[in-house]
Amino acid sequence: MDIKVTTLAGKDAGKLKISDEIFGLDPREDILHRVVRWQLAKKQQGTHKTKGRSEIARTGAKMYRQKGTGRARHSSARVPQFRGGGRAHGPVVRDHSHDLPKKVRALGLKHALSAKVKDSSLIIIDDLALADGKTKSLVESFAKLGLSNALLIGGAEVDAGFKRAAQNIANIDVLPVQGINVYDILRRGTLVLSKAAVEALEERFK
């Protein structure tokens, strides 16, 4: 399919032929859900922890005699029912990540890209570069393009001036093409790809 290419200033820069195998699929929510779940699970630190009764620094002596007090039988003050005791079945340090086949991950990225095309939320820009590196000029360019919530994907390396200018703009993310991922594509309203990013993606999925 052919898609319109614009400049950062909002002017027409011709058309670009993009692959239907990457950008023309019928998006499947189940695949997108699986990939996003996999990504978010990998991001979880899993460092939450509470102390069990065996980890509490407290005397191990019997609290009071077994019989004759009229009270319940207790051995240790470290058990969960007492103040200062251990936590029963509390969280422990663990790894939340799980496996997902590479083919499913690749398919998820294709479906995410196709979903943006289907929603008319994909913009191709000839080059993501900014000479002066000023946030003000980039905000003006985004206003011409109608961008307020977007993920911008550059080539192998993002232009330093462009990246610096975009850092102070809310709801705008900038990534090199190696960092493109399903979660970031779906969490932003518009996906902006440079021509270099499109070429890299098509080469990647050959």
Short mmCIF file of C-alpha atoms in Angstrom, two decimals:
data_model
loop_
_atom_site.label_atom_id
_atom_site.label_comp_id
_atom_site.label_asym_id
_atom_site.label_seq_id
_atom_site.Cartn_x
_atom_site.Cartn_y
_atom_site.Cartn_z
CA MET A 1 0.00 0.00 0.00
CA ASP A 2 1.06 3.61 -0.55
CA ILE A 3 1.06 6.09 2.33
CA LYS A 4 1.58 9.83 2.31
CA VAL A 5 4.92 11.20 3.57
CA THR A 6 5.16 14.62 5.19
CA THR A 7 7.96 16.82 6.47
CA LEU A 8 8.30 17.96 10.07
CA ALA A 9 6.93 21.32 8.92
CA GLY A 10 3.74 19.61 7.69
CA LYS A 11 4.48 19.85 3.97
CA ASP A 12 3.91 17.09 1.44
CA ALA A 13 6.99 14.95 0.71
CA GLY A 14 5.53 12.42 -1.73
CA LYS A 15 4.42 8.84 -1.05
CA LEU A 16 6.05 5.70 0.29
CA LYS A 17 5.14 2.11 -0.50
CA ILE A 18 4.84 0.04 2.69
CA SER A 19 4.49 -3.71 3.08
CA ASP A 20 1.00 -5.16 3.51
CA GLU A 21 2.53 -8.06 5.45
CA ILE A 22 3.61 -5.64 8.19
CA PHE A 23 1.16 -2.73 8.01
CA GLY A 24 -1.88 -4.31 6.34
CA LEU A 25 -2.91 -7.10 8.74
CA ASP A 26 -6.29 -7.35 10.46
CA PRO A 27 -5.33 -6.56 14.12
CA ARG A 28 -6.02 -9.31 16.66
CA GLU A 29 -6.64 -8.15 20.22
CA ASP A 30 -5.69 -11.50 21.74
CA ILE A 31 -2.16 -11.36 20.32
CA LEU A 32 -1.72 -7.72 21.34
CA HIS A 33 -2.93 -8.57 24.85
CA ARG A 34 -0.46 -11.46 25.17
CA VAL A 35 2.50 -9.32 24.10
CA VAL A 36 1.57 -6.39 26.38
CA ARG A 37 1.15 -8.78 29.31
CA TRP A 38 4.56 -10.29 28.58
CA GLN A 39 6.18 -6.84 28.42
CA LEU A 40 4.63 -5.57 31.65
CA ALA A 41 5.45 -8.80 33.50
CA LYS A 42 9.11 -8.42 32.46
CA LYS A 43 9.13 -4.85 33.82
CA GLN A 44 7.93 -5.88 37.30
CA GLN A 45 10.76 -5.79 39.80
CA GLY A 46 9.33 -8.47 42.08
CA THR A 47 11.28 -7.08 45.06
CA HIS A 48 8.26 -6.81 47.39
CA LYS A 49 8.93 -8.81 50.53
CA THR A 50 7.60 -9.32 54.05
CA LYS A 51 9.16 -11.32 56.87
CA GLY A 52 7.78 -14.70 57.81
CA ARG A 53 7.85 -16.08 61.35
CA SER A 54 11.24 -17.71 60.80
CA GLU A 55 12.80 -14.34 59.89
CA ILE A 56 11.57 -12.31 62.86
CA ALA A 57 14.25 -11.32 65.39
CA ARG A 58 12.39 -12.12 68.59
CA THR A 59 12.86 -14.49 71.50
CA GLY A 60 12.12 -18.11 70.85
CA ALA A 61 11.21 -18.80 74.47
CA LYS A 62 7.74 -20.12 75.30
CA MET A 63 5.47 -17.18 76.12
CA TYR A 64 3.92 -18.71 79.22
CA ARG A 65 3.26 -22.15 80.63
CA GLN A 66 1.13 -24.62 78.72
CA LYS A 67 -1.51 -25.33 81.34
CA GLY A 68 -3.26 -23.65 84.19
CA THR A 69 -3.57 -20.09 82.88
CA GLY A 70 -6.97 -20.44 81.20
CA ARG A 71 -5.54 -18.93 78.05
CA ALA A 72 -4.88 -20.52 74.66
CA ARG A 73 -1.74 -22.60 74.16
CA HIS A 74 1.09 -20.58 72.60
CA SER A 75 4.70 -21.42 72.00
CA SER A 76 6.23 -18.54 70.04
CA ALA A 77 5.67 -14.78 70.00
CA ARG A 78 6.83 -14.71 66.37
CA VAL A 79 3.63 -16.19 64.96
CA PRO A 80 1.39 -13.98 62.73
CA GLN A 81 -1.44 -13.48 65.25
CA PHE A 82 0.75 -11.37 67.56
CA ARG A 83 1.81 -7.78 67.08
CA GLY A 84 5.40 -7.81 65.82
CA GLY A 85 5.07 -11.35 64.53
CA GLY A 86 5.75 -12.60 61.02
CA ARG A 87 3.39 -12.20 58.10
CA ALA A 88 1.45 -15.30 57.01
CA HIS A 89 1.66 -16.07 53.27
CA GLY A 90 3.19 -12.65 52.55
CA PRO A 91 4.84 -11.62 49.27
CA VAL A 92 8.34 -12.92 48.57
CA VAL A 93 11.03 -11.83 46.10
CA ARG A 94 10.31 -13.51 42.78
CA ASP A 95 10.55 -13.16 39.03
CA HIS A 96 7.22 -12.26 37.39
CA SER A 97 8.42 -12.77 33.80
CA HIS A 98 7.14 -15.59 31.63
CA ASP A 99 8.04 -16.95 28.21
CA LEU A 100 6.48 -15.87 24.95
CA PRO A 101 7.57 -17.34 21.59
CA LYS A 102 9.59 -15.04 19.35
CA LYS A 103 7.13 -15.56 16.51
CA VAL A 104 4.24 -14.33 18.67
CA ARG A 105 6.27 -11.26 19.74
CA ALA A 106 7.07 -10.45 16.10
CA LEU A 107 3.45 -10.97 15.10
CA GLY A 108 2.32 -8.72 17.96
CA LEU A 109 4.49 -5.88 16.63
CA LYS A 110 3.06 -6.31 13.14
CA HIS A 111 -0.50 -6.25 14.51
CA ALA A 112 0.24 -3.12 16.57
CA LEU A 113 1.58 -1.34 13.46
CA SER A 114 -1.41 -2.52 11.43
CA ALA A 115 -3.80 -1.29 14.14
CA LYS A 116 -2.36 2.23 13.83
CA VAL A 117 -2.76 2.14 10.05
CA LYS A 118 -6.35 0.92 10.38
CA ASP A 119 -7.18 3.73 12.85
CA SER A 120 -5.49 6.33 10.58
CA SER A 121 -3.09 7.05 13.44
CA LEU A 122 0.15 6.46 11.52
CA ILE A 123 2.21 9.36 10.17
CA ILE A 124 5.35 8.92 8.06
CA ILE A 125 7.86 11.79 8.23
CA ASP A 126 10.79 11.99 5.86
CA ASP A 127 13.34 12.81 8.58
CA LEU A 128 13.13 13.36 12.34
CA ALA A 129 15.84 16.00 12.66
CA LEU A 130 15.90 19.45 14.23
CA ALA A 131 18.77 21.82 13.58
CA ASP A 132 18.31 24.26 16.48
CA GLY A 133 17.24 21.67 19.10
CA LYS A 134 14.64 24.09 20.51
CA THR A 135 11.50 22.77 22.18
CA LYS A 136 9.49 25.81 21.06
CA SER A 137 10.06 25.15 17.36
CA LEU A 138 9.24 21.46 17.80
CA VAL A 139 5.97 22.31 19.58
CA GLU A 140 5.02 24.51 16.62
CA SER A 141 5.81 21.65 14.21
CA PHE A 142 3.70 19.23 16.26
CA ALA A 143 0.81 21.70 16.25
CA LYS A 144 0.89 21.77 12.41
CA LEU A 145 0.86 17.96 12.34
CA GLY A 146 -1.86 17.75 15.03
CA LEU A 147 0.33 15.76 17.44
CA SER A 148 -0.45 15.96 21.15
CA ASN A 149 -0.01 12.35 22.25
CA ALA A 150 2.48 10.44 20.10
CA LEU A 151 5.32 7.95 19.87
CA LEU A 152 8.03 8.98 17.41
CA ILE A 153 10.38 6.33 16.02
CA GLY A 154 13.58 7.43 14.32
CA GLY A 155 16.30 5.45 12.56
CA ALA A 156 19.15 3.51 14.12
CA GLU A 157 20.11 6.69 16.00
CA VAL A 158 17.76 9.53 16.88
CA ASP A 159 18.93 13.05 16.02
CA ALA A 160 20.39 14.56 19.23
CA GLY A 161 18.75 17.97 18.71
CA PHE A 162 15.35 16.43 18.05
CA LYS A 163 15.57 14.14 21.08
CA ARG A 164 16.63 17.00 23.35
CA ALA A 165 13.81 19.24 22.13
CA ALA A 166 11.18 16.50 22.63
CA GLN A 167 12.22 15.67 26.20
CA ASN A 168 10.23 18.56 27.72
CA ILE A 169 7.00 17.92 25.81
CA ALA A 170 4.31 16.01 27.72
CA ASN A 171 2.86 12.80 26.22
CA ILE A 172 5.59 12.61 23.57
CA ASP A 173 8.01 9.65 23.47
CA VAL A 174 11.01 9.33 21.14
CA LEU A 175 12.75 6.00 20.49
CA PRO A 176 15.24 4.59 17.98
CA VAL A 177 13.85 1.88 15.74
CA GLN A 178 15.54 -0.85 17.84
CA GLY A 179 13.39 0.19 20.82
CA ILE A 180 10.01 -0.04 19.07
CA ASN A 181 7.59 -2.16 21.09
CA VAL A 182 3.91 -3.03 21.26
CA TYR A 183 3.18 -1.45 24.65
CA ASP A 184 4.57 1.99 23.74
CA ILE A 185 2.81 1.93 20.35
CA LEU A 186 -0.58 1.21 21.92
CA ARG A 187 -0.25 3.61 24.88
CA ARG A 188 0.16 6.65 22.61
CA GLY A 189 -2.54 7.99 20.31
CA THR A 190 -0.42 8.51 17.20
CA LEU A 191 2.57 6.62 15.84
CA VAL A 192 5.11 8.66 13.88
CA LEU A 193 7.71 6.77 11.85
CA SER A 194 10.63 8.20 9.93
CA LYS A 195 11.36 6.79 6.47
CA ALA A 196 14.51 5.23 7.93
CA ALA A 197 12.40 3.48 10.59
CA VAL A 198 10.03 2.04 7.95
CA GLU A 199 12.96 0.72 5.92
CA ALA A 200 14.55 -0.82 9.05
CA LEU A 201 11.26 -2.51 10.02
CA GLU A 202 10.74 -3.97 6.57
CA GLU A 203 14.34 -5.24 6.55
CA ARG A 204 13.82 -6.74 10.01
CA PHE A 205 10.73 -8.71 8.98
CA LYS A 206 12.06 -9.98 5.65
#
